[in-house]
Coordinates of C-alpha atoms in Angstrom, one line a residue:
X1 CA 0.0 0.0 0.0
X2 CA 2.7 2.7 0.7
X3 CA 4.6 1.6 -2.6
X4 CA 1.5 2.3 -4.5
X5 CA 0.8 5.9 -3.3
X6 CA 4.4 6.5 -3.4
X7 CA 3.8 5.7 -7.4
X8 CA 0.7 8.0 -7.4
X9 CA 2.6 11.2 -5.8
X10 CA 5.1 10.5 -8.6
X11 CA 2.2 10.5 -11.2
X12 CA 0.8 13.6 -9.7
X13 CA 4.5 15.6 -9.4
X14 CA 5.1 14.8 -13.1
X15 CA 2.0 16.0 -14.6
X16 CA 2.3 19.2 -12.2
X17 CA 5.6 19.7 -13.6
X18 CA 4.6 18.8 -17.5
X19 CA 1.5 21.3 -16.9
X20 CA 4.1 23.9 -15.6
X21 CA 5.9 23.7 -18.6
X22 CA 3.5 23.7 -21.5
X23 CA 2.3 26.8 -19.8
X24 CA 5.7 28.1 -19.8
X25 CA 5.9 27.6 -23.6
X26 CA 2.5 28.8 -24.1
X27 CA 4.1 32.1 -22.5
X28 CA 6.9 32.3 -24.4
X29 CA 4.8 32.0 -27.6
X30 CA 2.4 34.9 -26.4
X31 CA 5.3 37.0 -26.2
X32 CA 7.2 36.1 -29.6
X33 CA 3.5 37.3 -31.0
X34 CA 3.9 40.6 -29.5
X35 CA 8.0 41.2 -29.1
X36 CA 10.6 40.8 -31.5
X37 CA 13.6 38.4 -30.7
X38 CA 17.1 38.5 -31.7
X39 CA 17.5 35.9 -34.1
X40 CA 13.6 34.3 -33.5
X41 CA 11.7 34.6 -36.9
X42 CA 7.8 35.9 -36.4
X43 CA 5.0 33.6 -37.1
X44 CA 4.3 33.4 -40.7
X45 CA 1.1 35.6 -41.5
X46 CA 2.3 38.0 -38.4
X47 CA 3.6 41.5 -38.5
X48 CA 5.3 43.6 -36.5
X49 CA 2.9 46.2 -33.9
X50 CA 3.7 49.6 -35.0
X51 CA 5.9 51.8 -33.5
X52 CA 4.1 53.9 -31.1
X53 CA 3.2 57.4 -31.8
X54 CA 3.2 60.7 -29.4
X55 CA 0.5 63.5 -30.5
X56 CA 1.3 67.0 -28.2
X57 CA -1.7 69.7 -27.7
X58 CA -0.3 72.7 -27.4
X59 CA -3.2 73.9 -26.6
X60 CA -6.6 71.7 -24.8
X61 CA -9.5 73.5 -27.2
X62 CA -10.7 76.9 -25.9
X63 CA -8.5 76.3 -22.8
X64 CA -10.7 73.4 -21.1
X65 CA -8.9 70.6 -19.5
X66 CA -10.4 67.2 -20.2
X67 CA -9.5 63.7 -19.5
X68 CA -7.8 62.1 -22.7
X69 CA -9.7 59.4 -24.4
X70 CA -8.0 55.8 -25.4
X71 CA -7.9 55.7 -29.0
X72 CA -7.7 51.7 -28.7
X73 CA -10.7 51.2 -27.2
X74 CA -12.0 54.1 -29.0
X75 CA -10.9 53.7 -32.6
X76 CA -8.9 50.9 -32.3
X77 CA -5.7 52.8 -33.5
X78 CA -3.2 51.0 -31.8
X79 CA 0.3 53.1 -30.3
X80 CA -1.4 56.5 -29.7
X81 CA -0.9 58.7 -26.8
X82 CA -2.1 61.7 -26.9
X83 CA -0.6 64.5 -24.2
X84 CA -0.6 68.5 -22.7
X85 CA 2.5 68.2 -21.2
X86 CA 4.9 70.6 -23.4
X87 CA 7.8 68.4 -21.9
X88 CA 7.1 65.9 -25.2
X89 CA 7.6 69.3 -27.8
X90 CA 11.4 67.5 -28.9
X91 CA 9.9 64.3 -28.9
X92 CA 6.3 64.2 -30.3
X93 CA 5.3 63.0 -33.9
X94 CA 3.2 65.7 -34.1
X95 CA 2.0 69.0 -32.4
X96 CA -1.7 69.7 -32.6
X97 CA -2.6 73.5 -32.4
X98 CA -6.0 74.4 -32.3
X99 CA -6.9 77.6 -34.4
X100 CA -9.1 79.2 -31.6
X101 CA -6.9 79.4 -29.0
X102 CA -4.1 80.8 -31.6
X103 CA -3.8 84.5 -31.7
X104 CA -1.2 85.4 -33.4
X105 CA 2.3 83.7 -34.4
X106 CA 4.2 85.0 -31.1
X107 CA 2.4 82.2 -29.1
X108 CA 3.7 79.5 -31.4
X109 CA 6.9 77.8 -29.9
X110 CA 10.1 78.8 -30.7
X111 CA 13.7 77.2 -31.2
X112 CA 14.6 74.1 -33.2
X113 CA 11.8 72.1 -34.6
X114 CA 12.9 67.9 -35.5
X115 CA 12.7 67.8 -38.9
X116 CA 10.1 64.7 -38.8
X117 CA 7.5 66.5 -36.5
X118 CA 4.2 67.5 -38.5
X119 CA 2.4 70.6 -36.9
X120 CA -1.2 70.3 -37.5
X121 CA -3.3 73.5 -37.8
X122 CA -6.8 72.3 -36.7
X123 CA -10.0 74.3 -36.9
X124 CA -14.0 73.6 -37.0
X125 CA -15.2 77.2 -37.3
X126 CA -16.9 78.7 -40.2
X127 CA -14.5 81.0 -41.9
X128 CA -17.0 83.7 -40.5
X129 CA -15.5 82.8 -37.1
X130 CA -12.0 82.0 -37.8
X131 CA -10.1 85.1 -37.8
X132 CA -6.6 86.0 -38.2
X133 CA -5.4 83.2 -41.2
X134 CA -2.5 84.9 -42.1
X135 CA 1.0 85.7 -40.7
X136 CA 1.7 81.2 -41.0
X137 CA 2.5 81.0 -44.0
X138 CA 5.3 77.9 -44.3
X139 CA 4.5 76.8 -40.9
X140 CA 2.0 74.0 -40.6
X141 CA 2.2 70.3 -42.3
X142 CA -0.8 69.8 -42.2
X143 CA -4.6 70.7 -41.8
X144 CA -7.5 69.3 -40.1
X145 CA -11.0 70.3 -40.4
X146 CA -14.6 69.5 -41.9
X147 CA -13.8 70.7 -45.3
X148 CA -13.3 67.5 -47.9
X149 CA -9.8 68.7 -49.4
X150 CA -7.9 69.3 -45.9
X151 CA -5.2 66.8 -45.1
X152 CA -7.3 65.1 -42.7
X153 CA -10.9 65.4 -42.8
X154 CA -13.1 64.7 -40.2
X155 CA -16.5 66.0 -40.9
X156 CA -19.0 67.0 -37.9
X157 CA -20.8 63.2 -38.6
X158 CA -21.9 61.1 -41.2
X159 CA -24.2 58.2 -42.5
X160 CA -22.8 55.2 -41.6
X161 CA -24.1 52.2 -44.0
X162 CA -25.9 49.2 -42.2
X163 CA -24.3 46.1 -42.2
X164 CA -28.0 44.8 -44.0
X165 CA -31.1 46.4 -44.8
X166 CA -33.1 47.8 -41.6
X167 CA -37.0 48.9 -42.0
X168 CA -37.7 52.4 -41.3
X169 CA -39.1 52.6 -37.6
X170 CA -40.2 57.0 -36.5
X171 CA -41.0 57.7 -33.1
X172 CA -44.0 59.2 -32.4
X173 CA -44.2 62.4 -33.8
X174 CA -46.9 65.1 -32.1
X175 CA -45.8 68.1 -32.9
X176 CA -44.8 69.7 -36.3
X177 CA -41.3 72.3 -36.0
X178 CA -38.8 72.7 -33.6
X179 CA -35.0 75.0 -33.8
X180 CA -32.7 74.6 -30.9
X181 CA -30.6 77.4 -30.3
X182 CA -28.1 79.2 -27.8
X183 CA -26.3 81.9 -29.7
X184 CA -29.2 84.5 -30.3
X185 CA -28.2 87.3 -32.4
X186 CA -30.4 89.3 -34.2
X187 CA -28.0 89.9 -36.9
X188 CA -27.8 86.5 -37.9
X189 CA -29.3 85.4 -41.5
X190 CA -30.9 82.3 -39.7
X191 CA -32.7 84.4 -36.8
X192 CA -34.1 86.7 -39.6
X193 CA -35.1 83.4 -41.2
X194 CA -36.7 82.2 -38.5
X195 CA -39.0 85.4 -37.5
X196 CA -40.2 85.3 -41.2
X197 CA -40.7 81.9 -41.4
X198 CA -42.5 82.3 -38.1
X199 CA -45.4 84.4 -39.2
X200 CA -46.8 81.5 -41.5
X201 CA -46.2 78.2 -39.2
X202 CA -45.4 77.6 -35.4
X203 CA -41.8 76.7 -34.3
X204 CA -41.2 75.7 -31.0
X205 CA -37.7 77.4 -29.9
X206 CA -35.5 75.7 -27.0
X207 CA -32.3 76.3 -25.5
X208 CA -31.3 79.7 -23.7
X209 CA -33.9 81.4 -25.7
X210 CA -36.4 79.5 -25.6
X211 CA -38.2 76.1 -23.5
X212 CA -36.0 73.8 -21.5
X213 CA -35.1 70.6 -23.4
X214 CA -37.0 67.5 -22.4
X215 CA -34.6 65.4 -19.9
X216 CA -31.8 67.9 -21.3
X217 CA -32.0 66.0 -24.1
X218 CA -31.7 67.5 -27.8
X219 CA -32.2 64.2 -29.5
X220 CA -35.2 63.1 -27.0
X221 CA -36.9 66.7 -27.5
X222 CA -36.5 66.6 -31.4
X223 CA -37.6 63.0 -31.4
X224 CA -41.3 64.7 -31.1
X225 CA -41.6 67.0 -33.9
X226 CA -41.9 66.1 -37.7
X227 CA -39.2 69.1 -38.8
X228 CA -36.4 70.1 -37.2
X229 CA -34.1 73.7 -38.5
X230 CA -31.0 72.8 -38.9
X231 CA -30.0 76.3 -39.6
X232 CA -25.9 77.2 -39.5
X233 CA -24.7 80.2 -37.6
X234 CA -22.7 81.4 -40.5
X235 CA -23.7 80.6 -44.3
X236 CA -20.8 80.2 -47.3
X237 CA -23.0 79.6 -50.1
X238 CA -20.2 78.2 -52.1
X239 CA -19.0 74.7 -51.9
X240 CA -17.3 74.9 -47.7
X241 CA -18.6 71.8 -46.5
X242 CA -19.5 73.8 -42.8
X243 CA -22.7 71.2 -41.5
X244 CA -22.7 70.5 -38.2
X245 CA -24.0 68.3 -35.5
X246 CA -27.7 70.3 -36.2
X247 CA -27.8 68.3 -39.3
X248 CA -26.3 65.2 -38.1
X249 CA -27.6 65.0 -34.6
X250 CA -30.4 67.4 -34.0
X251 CA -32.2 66.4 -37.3
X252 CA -31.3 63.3 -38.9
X253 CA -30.3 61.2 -35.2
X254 CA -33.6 62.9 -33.9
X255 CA -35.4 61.3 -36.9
X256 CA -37.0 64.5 -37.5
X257 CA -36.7 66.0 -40.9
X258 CA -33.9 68.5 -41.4
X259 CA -34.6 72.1 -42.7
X260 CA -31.3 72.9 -43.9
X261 CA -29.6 77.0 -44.1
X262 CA -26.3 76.5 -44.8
X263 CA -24.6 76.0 -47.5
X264 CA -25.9 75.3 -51.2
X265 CA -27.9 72.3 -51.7
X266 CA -25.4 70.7 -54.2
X267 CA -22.8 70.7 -50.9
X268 CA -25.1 69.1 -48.9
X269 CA -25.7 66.4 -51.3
X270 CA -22.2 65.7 -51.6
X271 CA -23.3 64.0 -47.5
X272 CA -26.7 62.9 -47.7
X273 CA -29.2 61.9 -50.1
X274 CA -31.1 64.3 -52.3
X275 CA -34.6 63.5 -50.9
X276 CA -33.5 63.4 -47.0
X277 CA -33.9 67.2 -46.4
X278 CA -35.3 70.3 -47.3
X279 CA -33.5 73.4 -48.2
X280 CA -34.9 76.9 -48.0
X281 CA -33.1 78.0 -50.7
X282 CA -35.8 75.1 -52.4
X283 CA -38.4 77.8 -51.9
X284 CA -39.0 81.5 -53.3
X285 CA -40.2 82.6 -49.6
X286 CA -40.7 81.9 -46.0
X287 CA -44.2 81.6 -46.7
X288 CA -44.3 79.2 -49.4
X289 CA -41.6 76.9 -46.9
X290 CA -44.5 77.0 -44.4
X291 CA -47.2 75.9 -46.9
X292 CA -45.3 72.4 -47.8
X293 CA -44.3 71.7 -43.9
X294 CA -48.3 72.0 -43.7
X295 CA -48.4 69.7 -47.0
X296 CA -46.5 67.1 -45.6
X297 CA -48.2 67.2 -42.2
X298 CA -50.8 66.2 -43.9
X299 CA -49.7 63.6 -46.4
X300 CA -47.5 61.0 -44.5
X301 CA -46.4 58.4 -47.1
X302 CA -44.8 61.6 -48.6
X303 CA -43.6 62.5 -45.8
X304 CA -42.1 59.1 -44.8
X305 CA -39.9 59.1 -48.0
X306 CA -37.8 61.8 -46.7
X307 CA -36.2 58.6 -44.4
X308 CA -35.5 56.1 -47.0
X309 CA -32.0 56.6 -46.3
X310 CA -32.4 54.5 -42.8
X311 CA -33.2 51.5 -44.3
X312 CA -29.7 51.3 -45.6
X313 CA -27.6 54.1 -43.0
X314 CA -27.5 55.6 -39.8
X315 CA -26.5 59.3 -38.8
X316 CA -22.7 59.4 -36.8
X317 CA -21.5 62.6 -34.9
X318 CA -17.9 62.5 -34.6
X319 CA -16.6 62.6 -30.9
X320 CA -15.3 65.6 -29.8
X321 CA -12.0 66.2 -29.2
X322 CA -10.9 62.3 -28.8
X323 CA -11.6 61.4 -32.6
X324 CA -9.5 64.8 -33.5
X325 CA -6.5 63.7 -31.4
X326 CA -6.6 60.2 -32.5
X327 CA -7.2 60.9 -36.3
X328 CA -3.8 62.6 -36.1
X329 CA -1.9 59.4 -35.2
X330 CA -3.8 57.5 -38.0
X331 CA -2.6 60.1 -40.3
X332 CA 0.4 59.9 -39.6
X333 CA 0.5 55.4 -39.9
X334 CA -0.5 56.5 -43.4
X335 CA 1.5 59.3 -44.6
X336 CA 4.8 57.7 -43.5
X337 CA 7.9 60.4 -44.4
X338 CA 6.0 62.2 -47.3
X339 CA 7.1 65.8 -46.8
X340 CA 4.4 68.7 -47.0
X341 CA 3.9 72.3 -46.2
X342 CA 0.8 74.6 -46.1
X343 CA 1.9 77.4 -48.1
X344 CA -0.8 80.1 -46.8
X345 CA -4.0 78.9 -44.9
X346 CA -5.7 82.1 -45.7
X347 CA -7.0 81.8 -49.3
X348 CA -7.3 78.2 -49.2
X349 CA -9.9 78.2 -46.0
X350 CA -11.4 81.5 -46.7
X351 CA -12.1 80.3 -50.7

């Protein structure tokens, strides 16, 4: 009896110790997959990770400190960090510098500059808010902003195509026009817009102006009404691209109907489809605008066709700031050493 649970123990040590080291290589092998070893070849099929990439703000957006998002989780761009702290100006990949907070070219840094490190001039401003364009020329890489032919685009959201063909579900819609706003000024074209368009049908105004937002909610508040203006502070008529989350979010996320001031029609349709929206620019006067919002009040298979687009899309609003910061480091992945200079961000943004 003791010989034969002497031989058991035995069994038991040696499969403790056979265990121990088939984990041991299963180790080893998780690491070659992740680390490069002197004169150990990678797994066929495997690459290298790439090599990871520092991104500097120079400035945190209208000088508001925020906690910085993980662009892995996020985005899943692998080797990003994104920092404030100026002590990474000699080493950074790139130095982000966000037009708002720029006044003039004195507060740019100063000295020696590697000769690898992209600055990135970065604005999301109409050009009617984005003053003082000149005095740089030379000095930025690259831009960033939501018009199409900047170096990287990033647009205030999208439509995002469905992985298969969804049917087209509203909310409950009660009411008929709602505008959201927070920057009242009686200058503006779209306030003039709206106190003429106001004398033929009924908006419902929220915001600092106006009612409080239901559960301080845009989206939920929206969600009620058939039409929604999605009305720009600023309007470029020419092709500039300047939409904003009051298309994207407001209106189409909302699944209300966007009434679109902004710019032309053709540079809307360059986003969304022809038949999602309606542009005032679609209609000789406020008063005839009012008359087909009645219209379509009225007629709701005709109204319903202004969603077609969610049986194959769905509306995305870019995250603010953590998609800007982490766009950069993707940029740079795909640019690799190709040299480039803005020559003068004046005419190009302004044009």
């Amino acid at each position: 009896m003791p010989v034969l649970r002497r031989r058991r123990g035995w069994r038991w040590k040696l499969r403790l110790r056979l265990l121990a080291a088939a984990i041991s290589c299963l180790m080893l092998a998780l690491y070659a997959l992740t680390v490069d070893l002197p004169g150990v070849p990678r797994p066929w099929g495997l690459s290298p990770p790439p090599p990871p990439l520092t991104v500097l703000l120079w400035w945190e957006p209208f000088g508001k400190r925020r906690r910085m998002g993980d662009c892995q989780q996020l985005f899943n761009i692998s080797g990003c960090t994104v920092t404030a702290n100026r002590t990474a100006r000699a080493s950074a990949d790139a130095i982000l510098f966000h037009h708002r907070d720029l006044g003039d070219a004195s507060l740019l840094p100063r000295g020696s500059r590697p000769p690898a490190q992209r600055w990135v001039w970065m604005n999301f401003e109409s050009p009617s808010h984005s003053h003082w364009l000149g005095g740089v020329e030379g000095v930025f890489n690259w831009t960033m902003s939501y018009q199409t032919d900047s170096d990287i685009f990033l647009p205030y959201g999208r439509l995002q195509p469905r992985t298969r063909t969804a049917p087209v579900r509203l909310p409950r819609k009660r009411r008929l026009l709602a505008w959201v706003i927070s920057n009242w000024n009686d200058e503006h074209e779209r306030v003039q817009y709206f106190r003429a368009l106001s004398r033929y049908v009924h908006v419902d105004v929220y915001g600092r102006y106006g009612l409080p937002l239901r559960e301080d909610s845009v989206v939920r508040t929206v969600s009620e009404y058939k039409f929604y203006l999605a009305f720009e502070n600023s309007q470029h008529k020419d092709i500039h691209d300047y939409i904003t989350e009051k298309l994207w979010r407001n209106a189409l996320q909302a699944s209300a109907v966007p009434v679109v001031l902004g710019p032309s029609r053709a540079n809307y349709e360059r986003f969304i489809p022809a038949n999602s929206f309606i542009h005032v620019d679609d209609f000789s006067s406020p008063r005839k605008l009012a008359a087909y919002l009645r219209f379509l009040d009225r007629n709701g298979p005709l109204y319903r066709k202004y969603f077609a687009w969610k049986k194959r899309y769905t509306s995305y609003v870019t995250r603010f700031w953590d998609e800007q910061y982490c766009s950069v480091c993707r940029a740079l992945r795909a640019a690799g050493d190709q040299p480039r200079t803005v020559a003068d961000l004046g005419p190009w943004y302004d044009s």
